[in-house]
Structures are given as C-alpha cells and as structure tokens.
Amino acid sequence: MTSAKRNPVRVGVFGLLGSGNLGNDGSLEAVLGYLRAEHPDAVVDALCGGPESITQRYRIPATRLHWYRGEYRTASRAGAIAAKGLGKLVDAFRTAAWVRRHDVVIVPGMGVLEATLPLRPWGFPYALFLLCASGRLFGTRVALVSVGAGAISGRPTRALVSWAARLATYRSYRDAQSRDALRAMGVDTTRDEVYPDLAFALPVPQPGERPNPPGAVCVGVMDFHGGNDDRARADEIHRRYLDGTTRFVRALVDDGRPVRLLTGDNVDTSVVTAILEAVDSPLVTAAETTSLADLMQEMAAADTVVATRYHNLICALKVGTPTLALSYAAKSDTLMAQMGLDAYCHPAREVDADGLLKQFREVEQRSAELRRTLVERNQAAAQRLADQFTALTAALFPAAPATDRTRAHVTQEAS
C-alpha cells in the first residue's frame, strides 16, 4: 500500500522587505538560504513593503504589506487621513486572509520589537500585531527569528509590540538585551533563546578584483536623526552627526587616505551627497551597493571600517575587517562587545571628529590582533546559527526528518 503524498509546507515571510533597507533584505536572504537547504519543497511567498523588488531579486511571489500605498507618508489632508484610516481596517482582513493560507510565517530578523528609530504605533507595530493575532486565530505558526527588541516609552507602541510577541509561536533574539526588553514588557521569555543576527549566516562573497586602493577606509553613513524619543531635536542631532562625520572624513583625506562612502538604506544617499560636496576630493568616492554581499565585498577590501548602521557593522565584522562603530543604539554597543571590539564605539549623537580619529588610530595599531579576534568570534557565531536553524526546524516543521544539512549549510557559508 502506497502512503499518501504529503502536501508541501506553505511558508510566508513577513516584514519591511524590499523597501530599500539592505539589512532587512539580508536577513530575508539568510532565511531563504535556510529554507532552500533544509526544506527545499516548501512553497514560499512574502507579505512585504516592496513586493516588486522581492519578486525580482528572490524569485518568490510577494504581496504588498499595506493596502494604502501612502502608509509611511505623513497624512495632513482630510482625504489622506481617511484613506489611511480605511487602510487599517482593510489590512486587518488582508493580513488575516494571507496568514490563513500558510502553515508557517517567519519574520526574519530586523528590529521589529524596538523603536530605536522614529516609529508610529499604527504603522509596522500594528501590522506585526495583526500578523501574530491572525496566526493565533488560524493556527498558523508565526516565528520571530533573531529579532531585535528594546525599551519602548510610547504606550500604544509598547502594547502592540508586546502583544505581538506574546501571540507568536516562536521567538528568538539577536542579543540578550532584546530578550530582557521583552521580559520587562511582561512577556514570558523563559523558553526564548538568544542567537547571532541572521546576517552572520550569509555567505562571504568570493574575493574578486580589489575595488579599493591600499590604505582605503570604508565609512558607512546613515541619515540619522535620533530615535523615537528624539523627534523634538531631530534636526539638531542630524546636523551634529553630519558635521562630525564630515570633519572626520576630511581629516582622513588630509592624511592621504582614500575614503569609500557606503550606505545601508536608500535614504542615506543624501548624507553621501552632502559629504562629497563638503570635502570635494578625488580621494573620497561613493560605492553603489544593492545588497549586504556588495557591502561585504567593499569592506573586505578596506584596511579599516567606520560605520553607523547596524548591518553595516555586521558586514564589516563578518569579513574580519577591524571596525569602529558610530553607535546610535545599545544594540550596536552589544554587537561590538560580542565580537570583542567593545572599546571601539563612538556616540553617533555626539560625533567628535578628534576623538573619533584617536579611536580610529588605535584600531589601526591593533589591526592584526583584532583580525584574529574576529576570526574566532565569527566561528562561534556560525556554530550558534546552526543551532538556531536546528531549533527552528523542530519548532516550525515538526514532521521534517532530522538532518545535518543545516549545520553544514551554515558552516560552509561562514568559511
């Protein structure tokens, strides 16, 4: 007697994906790599911010996250306000219908449980709550995988985030402070684990023709205006960040160092343009990057990296290049400590070009030692991510046979 053929598992991926943020898309890429290695028969699609981009790049069907296309624009006119309000109601039904079609939904990394950057409660926090509530309603397993979390002062945002986390089937965090933040919000995290950020599971690009000249410094910039609680002084914070970073780049040029400006989101290009115009030197150039792989390739060819965005830091650390963080949140400090470089963090809100230059020179003096440290820490991260994917299979795909493919997959990508 022949056993009935098992239907393929239907897996959805969810988040602000395809919207121009390289870190978010890199986290998705890591999860897709895991699914293709460990669950090749799974049928995968996305509910995301930029469906056209996701379908083109990753060859999976994708649906727009919000019915109202102006969701993340400020609504001032009566018509726009009404359309945005209607969109919230429509999205409740759209999200529920999408979730119901799946066996599993994965939220791949990202800082979905934090408010370190400006965030309105009825934007993504509301969307995440709809996802997790729909999962609980229809029996779809929802997993928040290696996500970031933080203390949230706004009550509506905190309520939506904490309830979303409670309703998820599976939770893991990219650092211990994220788990602590959820526990402080009243979420039972007793069975939740901490693993490295998913971007550490991405393969290191093969070395090609060296894109940067000897002595090059990569400077990863950000359109930084402070966090959710800094709205009143956002312009002042941005001005200080830009002025201090520009002075630092100018000091490197005065020393004859080639500088390569990098971004991590489409919105960062305005900062690149401002620095190029202010410094006006052939030694300063801007890289065109469309993925974390592009960033890693640039950073692997640099002597040193100075970066602001969280996933810019991860790319630099993963390829083993000595790195200095312009830190805008505790998650950056924690990451640098995990990788053995906690002495090399500088506050993004108060960039002191002279102090930054002093730290930069200390990094360069210890370059060989720091590179050895990063090799060891990257090996440990690869091991932990192999454990993460094994746990994920057990939690979300209980019928799947146990294999060693996930461990081999992560180990190969880390090498």
Tab-separated table of C-alpha atoms in Angstrom:
chain	number	residue	atom	x	y	z
A	1	MET	CA	0.000	0.000	0.000
A	2	THR	CA	1.437	3.390	-1.050
A	3	SER	CA	1.351	6.187	1.512
A	4	ALA	CA	-0.405	9.412	0.549
A	5	LYS	CA	1.817	12.128	-0.822
A	6	ARG	CA	2.378	14.888	1.737
A	7	ASN	CA	1.436	18.417	0.649
A	8	PRO	CA	4.349	20.878	0.627
A	9	VAL	CA	4.608	23.203	3.601
A	10	ARG	CA	3.376	26.716	2.834
A	11	VAL	CA	5.792	29.277	4.296
A	12	GLY	CA	5.297	33.042	4.349
A	13	VAL	CA	7.950	35.652	5.114
A	14	PHE	CA	6.838	38.973	6.549
A	15	GLY	CA	8.346	42.413	7.125
A	16	LEU	CA	9.587	45.686	5.692
A	17	LEU	CA	11.408	43.804	2.963
A	18	GLY	CA	12.254	45.167	-0.467
A	19	SER	CA	11.883	48.728	0.809
A	20	GLY	CA	15.490	49.821	0.337
A	21	ASN	CA	16.999	48.651	3.639
A	22	LEU	CA	19.887	46.271	2.895
A	23	GLY	CA	19.929	44.798	6.400
A	24	ASN	CA	16.290	43.756	6.264
A	25	ASP	CA	16.748	42.130	2.880
A	26	GLY	CA	19.928	40.413	4.037
A	27	SER	CA	18.014	38.844	6.931
A	28	LEU	CA	15.433	37.566	4.440
A	29	GLU	CA	18.193	36.172	2.250
A	30	ALA	CA	19.597	34.210	5.207
A	31	VAL	CA	16.184	32.656	5.948
A	32	LEU	CA	15.610	31.799	2.294
A	33	GLY	CA	19.019	30.096	2.275
A	34	TYR	CA	17.983	28.030	5.286
A	35	LEU	CA	14.638	27.073	3.739
A	36	ARG	CA	16.207	26.064	0.431
A	37	ALA	CA	18.860	23.979	2.164
A	38	GLU	CA	16.700	22.343	4.823
A	39	HIS	CA	13.149	22.494	3.409
A	40	PRO	CA	13.564	22.602	-0.381
A	41	ASP	CA	9.957	21.530	-1.021
A	42	ALA	CA	8.470	24.439	0.938
A	43	VAL	CA	6.315	26.845	-1.061
A	44	VAL	CA	7.441	30.351	-0.092
A	45	ASP	CA	5.924	33.791	-0.629
A	46	ALA	CA	6.112	37.203	1.083
A	47	LEU	CA	3.931	39.920	2.562
A	48	CYS	CA	6.266	42.888	2.480
A	49	GLY	CA	6.933	46.552	1.854
A	50	GLY	CA	8.375	46.260	-1.656
A	51	PRO	CA	6.854	43.214	-3.368
A	52	GLU	CA	8.157	44.024	-6.848
A	53	SER	CA	11.749	44.179	-5.595
A	54	ILE	CA	11.427	40.942	-3.596
A	55	THR	CA	9.933	39.024	-6.525
A	56	GLN	CA	12.580	40.296	-8.928
A	57	ARG	CA	15.540	39.567	-6.644
A	58	TYR	CA	14.498	36.369	-4.869
A	59	ARG	CA	12.056	34.840	-7.358
A	60	ILE	CA	9.214	34.381	-4.878
A	61	PRO	CA	5.641	35.719	-5.140
A	62	ALA	CA	5.075	38.775	-2.965
A	63	THR	CA	2.114	40.859	-1.802
A	64	ARG	CA	2.176	44.479	-0.638
A	65	LEU	CA	2.108	44.786	3.152
A	66	HIS	CA	-0.290	47.742	3.263
A	67	TRP	CA	-3.403	48.379	1.192
A	68	TYR	CA	-2.831	52.153	1.376
A	69	ARG	CA	0.307	52.976	-0.618
A	70	GLY	CA	0.991	56.161	1.318
A	71	GLU	CA	1.198	54.324	4.648
A	72	TYR	CA	4.588	55.736	5.668
A	73	ARG	CA	3.955	59.278	4.449
A	74	THR	CA	2.578	61.860	6.884
A	75	ALA	CA	-1.126	62.388	6.221
A	76	SER	CA	-2.263	66.024	6.596
A	77	ARG	CA	-5.232	66.368	4.263
A	78	ALA	CA	-8.636	65.002	5.175
A	79	GLY	CA	-8.680	62.609	2.217
A	80	ALA	CA	-5.288	61.138	3.042
A	81	ILE	CA	-6.217	60.746	6.715
A	82	ALA	CA	-9.441	58.959	5.776
A	83	ALA	CA	-7.637	56.694	3.302
A	84	LYS	CA	-5.023	55.787	5.903
A	85	GLY	CA	-7.729	55.006	8.462
A	86	LEU	CA	-9.618	52.868	5.956
A	87	GLY	CA	-6.360	51.109	5.160
A	88	LYS	CA	-6.020	49.947	8.764
A	89	LEU	CA	-9.383	48.204	8.537
A	90	VAL	CA	-8.665	46.712	5.127
A	91	ASP	CA	-5.231	45.498	6.272
A	92	ALA	CA	-6.805	43.541	9.128
A	93	PHE	CA	-8.745	41.441	6.626
A	94	ARG	CA	-5.919	41.270	4.069
A	95	THR	CA	-3.397	40.109	6.683
A	96	ALA	CA	-5.769	37.518	8.119
A	97	ALA	CA	-6.527	36.110	4.656
A	98	TRP	CA	-2.813	35.906	3.823
A	99	VAL	CA	-1.853	34.249	7.115
A	100	ARG	CA	-4.656	31.707	6.795
A	101	ARG	CA	-3.124	30.373	3.552
A	102	HIS	CA	0.116	29.398	5.308
A	103	ASP	CA	1.338	26.702	7.666
A	104	VAL	CA	4.258	28.817	8.864
A	105	VAL	CA	5.118	32.532	8.764
A	106	ILE	CA	8.649	33.721	9.528
A	107	VAL	CA	9.624	37.267	10.476
A	108	PRO	CA	13.327	37.207	9.527
A	109	GLY	CA	15.386	39.220	11.981
A	110	MET	CA	15.185	43.029	11.855
A	111	GLY	CA	14.460	45.309	14.810
A	112	VAL	CA	10.739	44.561	14.725
A	113	LEU	CA	10.296	44.842	18.506
A	114	GLU	CA	12.183	48.087	19.060
A	115	ALA	CA	11.775	51.830	18.495
A	116	THR	CA	15.380	52.990	18.202
A	117	LEU	CA	14.395	54.931	15.055
A	118	PRO	CA	11.245	57.093	14.590
A	119	LEU	CA	8.180	54.834	14.593
A	120	ARG	CA	4.418	55.341	14.761
A	121	PRO	CA	2.297	52.704	16.558
A	122	TRP	CA	-0.215	52.342	13.730
A	123	GLY	CA	2.469	51.622	11.162
A	124	PHE	CA	4.590	48.488	11.420
A	125	PRO	CA	3.785	47.662	15.097
A	126	TYR	CA	0.098	47.420	14.152
A	127	ALA	CA	0.953	45.266	11.103
A	128	LEU	CA	3.030	42.924	13.262
A	129	PHE	CA	0.216	42.634	15.792
A	130	LEU	CA	-2.248	41.748	13.016
A	131	LEU	CA	0.145	39.060	11.785
A	132	CYS	CA	0.615	37.382	15.164
A	133	ALA	CA	-3.056	37.661	16.136
A	134	SER	CA	-4.077	36.110	12.804
A	135	GLY	CA	-1.574	33.307	13.342
A	136	ARG	CA	-3.065	32.503	16.720
A	137	LEU	CA	-6.612	32.698	15.300
A	138	PHE	CA	-5.990	30.336	12.375
A	139	GLY	CA	-3.377	28.025	13.906
A	140	THR	CA	-0.554	29.264	11.676
A	141	ARG	CA	2.848	29.028	13.369
A	142	VAL	CA	4.425	32.515	13.489
A	143	ALA	CA	8.140	32.795	14.256
A	144	LEU	CA	10.053	35.929	15.225
A	145	VAL	CA	13.582	34.802	14.379
A	146	SER	CA	16.685	36.547	15.788
A	147	VAL	CA	14.768	39.800	16.126
A	148	GLY	CA	15.832	42.964	17.883
A	149	ALA	CA	13.863	44.486	20.753
A	150	GLY	CA	14.259	47.460	23.033
A	151	ALA	CA	12.596	49.552	25.701
A	152	ILE	CA	9.641	51.474	24.236
A	153	SER	CA	8.318	54.528	26.048
A	154	GLY	CA	5.153	55.110	23.993
A	155	ARG	CA	2.261	53.130	25.474
A	156	PRO	CA	0.397	52.294	22.218
A	157	THR	CA	3.566	51.072	20.503
A	158	ARG	CA	4.650	49.108	23.567
A	159	ALA	CA	1.234	47.452	23.869
A	160	LEU	CA	1.125	46.406	20.209
A	161	VAL	CA	4.709	45.100	20.247
A	162	SER	CA	4.329	43.154	23.487
A	163	TRP	CA	1.053	41.549	22.416
A	164	ALA	CA	2.529	40.611	19.038
A	165	ALA	CA	5.407	38.912	20.831
A	166	ARG	CA	3.065	37.066	23.203
A	167	LEU	CA	0.987	35.714	20.314
A	168	ALA	CA	3.961	34.397	18.314
A	169	THR	CA	4.626	30.645	18.305
A	170	TYR	CA	8.400	31.013	18.391
A	171	ARG	CA	10.699	33.839	19.481
A	172	SER	CA	14.457	34.238	19.411
A	173	TYR	CA	16.564	37.367	19.774
A	174	ARG	CA	19.773	38.699	18.288
A	175	ASP	CA	21.143	39.734	21.706
A	176	ALA	CA	20.409	39.276	25.397
A	177	GLN	CA	19.287	42.864	25.892
A	178	SER	CA	16.459	42.297	23.385
A	179	ARG	CA	15.197	39.363	25.421
A	180	ASP	CA	15.499	41.438	28.592
A	181	ALA	CA	13.479	44.246	26.984
A	182	LEU	CA	10.615	41.860	26.166
A	183	ARG	CA	10.718	40.432	29.677
A	184	ALA	CA	10.450	43.977	31.064
A	185	MET	CA	7.293	44.432	28.960
A	186	GLY	CA	5.726	41.468	30.719
A	187	VAL	CA	6.391	38.802	28.070
A	188	ASP	CA	7.375	35.366	29.394
A	189	THR	CA	10.774	34.752	27.789
A	190	THR	CA	11.703	31.689	29.860
A	191	ARG	CA	11.928	29.425	26.803
A	192	ASP	CA	13.289	32.029	24.375
A	193	GLU	CA	16.883	31.772	23.125
A	194	VAL	CA	19.484	34.310	22.004
A	195	TYR	CA	21.365	33.745	18.741
A	196	PRO	CA	23.515	35.945	16.487
A	197	ASP	CA	21.911	38.195	13.907
A	198	LEU	CA	20.773	36.286	10.820
A	199	ALA	CA	23.145	38.239	8.591
A	200	PHE	CA	26.011	36.246	10.104
A	201	ALA	CA	24.595	33.229	8.211
A	202	LEU	CA	25.121	34.869	4.817
A	203	PRO	CA	27.976	33.594	2.661
A	204	VAL	CA	31.071	35.775	2.435
A	205	PRO	CA	31.451	36.876	-1.215
A	206	GLN	CA	34.321	35.392	-3.155
A	207	PRO	CA	37.224	37.847	-3.340
A	208	GLY	CA	37.381	39.490	-6.717
A	209	GLU	CA	39.437	42.271	-8.191
A	210	ARG	CA	40.279	44.635	-5.337
A	211	PRO	CA	37.800	47.534	-5.663
A	212	ASN	CA	39.576	49.828	-3.188
A	213	PRO	CA	43.177	51.129	-3.251
A	214	PRO	CA	45.657	50.230	-0.489
A	215	GLY	CA	45.017	52.099	2.742
A	216	ALA	CA	41.327	52.604	1.944
A	217	VAL	CA	38.881	53.342	4.733
A	218	CYS	CA	35.204	52.484	4.357
A	219	VAL	CA	32.879	54.939	6.108
A	220	GLY	CA	29.301	53.726	6.396
A	221	VAL	CA	26.934	56.654	6.835
A	222	MET	CA	23.296	56.992	7.859
A	223	ASP	CA	20.531	59.557	7.517
A	224	PHE	CA	20.479	59.738	11.290
A	225	HIS	CA	18.021	61.977	13.165
A	226	GLY	CA	17.915	60.216	16.534
A	227	GLY	CA	15.354	57.782	17.878
A	228	ASN	CA	11.660	57.683	18.569
A	229	ASP	CA	12.043	59.883	21.665
A	230	ASP	CA	14.212	62.479	19.875
A	231	ARG	CA	11.678	63.944	17.455
A	232	ALA	CA	11.851	67.433	19.024
A	233	ARG	CA	15.616	67.676	18.434
A	234	ALA	CA	15.912	65.524	15.319
A	235	ASP	CA	17.346	68.319	13.140
A	236	GLU	CA	19.996	69.210	15.719
A	237	ILE	CA	21.040	65.564	16.098
A	238	HIS	CA	21.312	65.167	12.332
A	239	ARG	CA	23.390	68.341	11.977
A	240	ARG	CA	25.854	67.223	14.669
A	241	TYR	CA	26.155	63.761	13.149
A	242	LEU	CA	26.750	65.114	9.650
A	243	ASP	CA	29.202	67.811	10.763
A	244	GLY	CA	31.255	65.431	12.891
A	245	THR	CA	31.344	62.699	10.228
A	246	THR	CA	32.324	65.206	7.536
A	247	ARG	CA	35.173	66.553	9.671
A	248	PHE	CA	36.399	63.006	10.256
A	249	VAL	CA	36.385	62.208	6.520
A	250	ARG	CA	38.235	65.447	5.815
A	251	ALA	CA	40.894	64.509	8.397
A	252	LEU	CA	41.402	61.132	6.697
A	253	VAL	CA	41.824	62.883	3.340
A	254	ASP	CA	44.337	65.282	4.848
A	255	ASP	CA	46.342	62.185	5.839
A	256	GLY	CA	46.185	60.978	2.242
A	257	ARG	CA	43.767	58.117	2.934
A	258	PRO	CA	41.275	57.025	0.243
A	259	VAL	CA	37.736	57.028	1.672
A	260	ARG	CA	34.863	54.920	0.352
A	261	LEU	CA	31.401	56.085	1.467
A	262	LEU	CA	28.822	53.339	1.990
A	263	THR	CA	25.102	53.307	2.767
A	264	GLY	CA	22.677	50.746	4.172
A	265	ASP	CA	19.372	52.244	3.065
A	266	ASN	CA	18.193	54.338	0.128
A	267	VAL	CA	17.556	57.293	2.445
A	268	ASP	CA	21.279	57.524	3.279
A	269	THR	CA	22.241	58.878	-0.149
A	270	SER	CA	21.562	62.470	0.965
A	271	VAL	CA	24.320	62.137	3.591
A	272	VAL	CA	26.744	60.769	0.982
A	273	THR	CA	25.971	63.705	-1.308
A	274	ALA	CA	26.490	66.227	1.495
A	275	ILE	CA	29.896	64.778	2.447
A	276	LEU	CA	31.080	64.590	-1.167
A	277	GLU	CA	30.153	68.255	-1.697
A	278	ALA	CA	31.728	69.390	1.582
A	279	VAL	CA	35.054	67.537	1.222
A	280	ASP	CA	35.371	67.786	-2.576
A	281	SER	CA	38.385	65.498	-3.019
A	282	PRO	CA	39.169	62.750	-5.551
A	283	LEU	CA	40.177	60.605	-2.583
A	284	VAL	CA	36.513	60.380	-1.479
A	285	THR	CA	34.235	58.188	-3.577
A	286	ALA	CA	30.810	56.623	-3.096
A	287	ALA	CA	30.069	52.934	-3.615
A	288	GLU	CA	26.891	51.693	-5.252
A	289	THR	CA	25.683	48.778	-3.143
A	290	THR	CA	22.421	46.891	-3.532
A	291	SER	CA	22.947	44.042	-1.048
A	292	LEU	CA	24.872	43.034	2.038
A	293	ALA	CA	27.090	40.983	-0.263
A	294	ASP	CA	28.104	44.207	-2.035
A	295	LEU	CA	28.850	45.825	1.310
A	296	MET	CA	30.939	42.858	2.442
A	297	GLN	CA	32.954	42.946	-0.754
A	298	GLU	CA	33.738	46.642	-0.277
A	299	MET	CA	34.618	46.197	3.389
A	300	ALA	CA	36.781	43.128	2.859
A	301	ALA	CA	38.999	45.235	0.591
A	302	ALA	CA	39.393	48.051	3.155
A	303	ASP	CA	42.033	48.412	5.832
A	304	THR	CA	39.502	49.687	8.371
A	305	VAL	CA	35.747	50.350	8.551
A	306	VAL	CA	33.904	53.093	10.424
A	307	ALA	CA	30.144	52.522	10.240
A	308	THR	CA	26.839	53.639	11.724
A	309	ARG	CA	24.086	51.298	10.546
A	310	TYR	CA	23.789	48.055	12.458
A	311	HIS	CA	24.053	45.765	9.448
A	312	ASN	CA	26.960	47.773	8.040
A	313	LEU	CA	28.742	46.885	11.258
A	314	ILE	CA	27.801	43.220	10.885
A	315	CYS	CA	29.140	43.105	7.322
A	316	ALA	CA	32.463	44.588	8.385
A	317	LEU	CA	32.795	42.278	11.372
A	318	LYS	CA	31.808	39.211	9.364
A	319	VAL	CA	34.536	39.744	6.766
A	320	GLY	CA	37.043	40.292	9.576
A	321	THR	CA	37.929	43.933	8.936
A	322	PRO	CA	38.830	45.992	12.039
A	323	THR	CA	35.811	48.181	12.755
A	324	LEU	CA	34.850	51.287	14.686
A	325	ALA	CA	31.144	51.841	15.411
A	326	LEU	CA	29.347	55.162	15.294
A	327	SER	CA	26.787	53.820	17.721
A	328	TYR	CA	23.229	55.145	17.719
A	329	ALA	CA	21.675	52.471	19.981
A	330	ALA	CA	22.615	49.928	22.640
A	331	LYS	CA	22.325	47.136	20.062
A	332	SER	CA	25.457	48.431	18.304
A	333	ASP	CA	27.426	48.514	21.566
A	334	THR	CA	26.261	44.971	22.345
A	335	LEU	CA	27.256	43.716	18.903
A	336	MET	CA	30.718	45.212	19.186
A	337	ALA	CA	31.158	43.640	22.628
A	338	GLN	CA	30.069	40.235	21.305
A	339	MET	CA	32.760	40.490	18.628
A	340	GLY	CA	35.480	41.656	21.033
A	341	LEU	CA	35.618	45.284	19.876
A	342	ASP	CA	33.643	46.975	22.665
A	343	ALA	CA	36.397	49.580	23.168
A	344	TYR	CA	35.733	50.974	19.713
A	345	CYS	CA	32.292	52.574	19.926
A	346	HIS	CA	31.672	56.296	19.436
A	347	PRO	CA	28.298	58.010	20.038
A	348	ALA	CA	26.515	58.918	16.807
A	349	ARG	CA	24.554	61.655	18.595
A	350	GLU	CA	27.748	63.475	19.582
A	351	VAL	CA	30.346	62.799	16.894
A	352	ASP	CA	33.644	64.339	18.000
A	353	ALA	CA	35.924	64.177	14.966
A	354	ASP	CA	39.117	64.482	17.037
A	355	GLY	CA	38.052	61.770	19.476
A	356	LEU	CA	36.885	59.557	16.620
A	357	LEU	CA	40.205	59.982	14.848
A	358	LYS	CA	42.052	58.971	18.016
A	359	GLN	CA	39.971	55.792	18.332
A	360	PHE	CA	40.470	55.098	14.637
A	361	ARG	CA	44.256	55.202	15.014
A	362	GLU	CA	44.069	52.826	17.978
A	363	VAL	CA	42.081	50.377	15.856
A	364	GLU	CA	44.676	50.545	13.112
A	365	GLN	CA	47.528	49.980	15.550
A	366	ARG	CA	45.827	46.791	16.786
A	367	SER	CA	44.676	45.672	13.332
A	368	ALA	CA	46.400	42.264	13.242
A	369	GLU	CA	45.216	41.377	16.759
A	370	LEU	CA	41.630	42.450	16.021
A	371	ARG	CA	41.532	40.418	12.813
A	372	ARG	CA	42.482	37.274	14.765
A	373	THR	CA	39.776	38.012	17.323
A	374	LEU	CA	37.162	38.399	14.594
A	375	VAL	CA	38.058	35.030	13.072
A	376	GLU	CA	37.362	33.337	16.424
A	377	ARG	CA	34.136	35.247	17.074
A	378	ASN	CA	32.799	34.524	13.572
A	379	GLN	CA	33.380	30.814	14.059
A	380	ALA	CA	31.380	30.941	17.300
A	381	ALA	CA	28.562	32.858	15.554
A	382	ALA	CA	28.356	30.239	12.805
A	383	GLN	CA	28.017	27.480	15.396
A	384	ARG	CA	25.222	29.298	17.213
A	385	LEU	CA	23.328	29.972	13.975
A	386	ALA	CA	23.499	26.287	13.102
A	387	ASP	CA	21.841	25.640	16.477
A	388	GLN	CA	19.252	28.312	15.681
A	389	PHE	CA	18.191	26.698	12.414
A	390	THR	CA	18.015	23.270	14.053
A	391	ALA	CA	15.721	24.703	16.739
A	392	LEU	CA	13.640	26.468	14.110
A	393	THR	CA	13.051	23.229	12.223
A	394	ALA	CA	11.964	21.474	15.412
A	395	ALA	CA	9.549	24.281	16.316
A	396	LEU	CA	8.032	25.012	12.900
A	397	PHE	CA	8.433	21.803	10.896
A	398	PRO	CA	7.879	19.031	13.440
A	399	ALA	CA	7.243	16.430	10.711
A	400	ALA	CA	10.550	17.139	8.980
A	401	PRO	CA	13.239	14.450	9.399
A	402	ALA	CA	16.309	15.465	11.347
A	403	THR	CA	19.339	16.042	9.121
A	404	ASP	CA	22.784	17.554	9.301
A	405	ARG	CA	22.212	19.776	6.280
A	406	THR	CA	21.564	22.968	8.228
A	407	ARG	CA	24.807	22.715	10.186
A	408	ALA	CA	26.772	22.038	7.013
A	409	HIS	CA	24.989	24.902	5.244
A	410	VAL	CA	25.894	27.489	7.889
A	411	THR	CA	29.432	26.194	8.345
A	412	GLN	CA	30.141	26.420	4.608
A	413	GLU	CA	28.782	29.974	4.420
A	414	ALA	CA	30.922	31.075	7.359
A	415	SER	CA	34.102	29.764	5.827
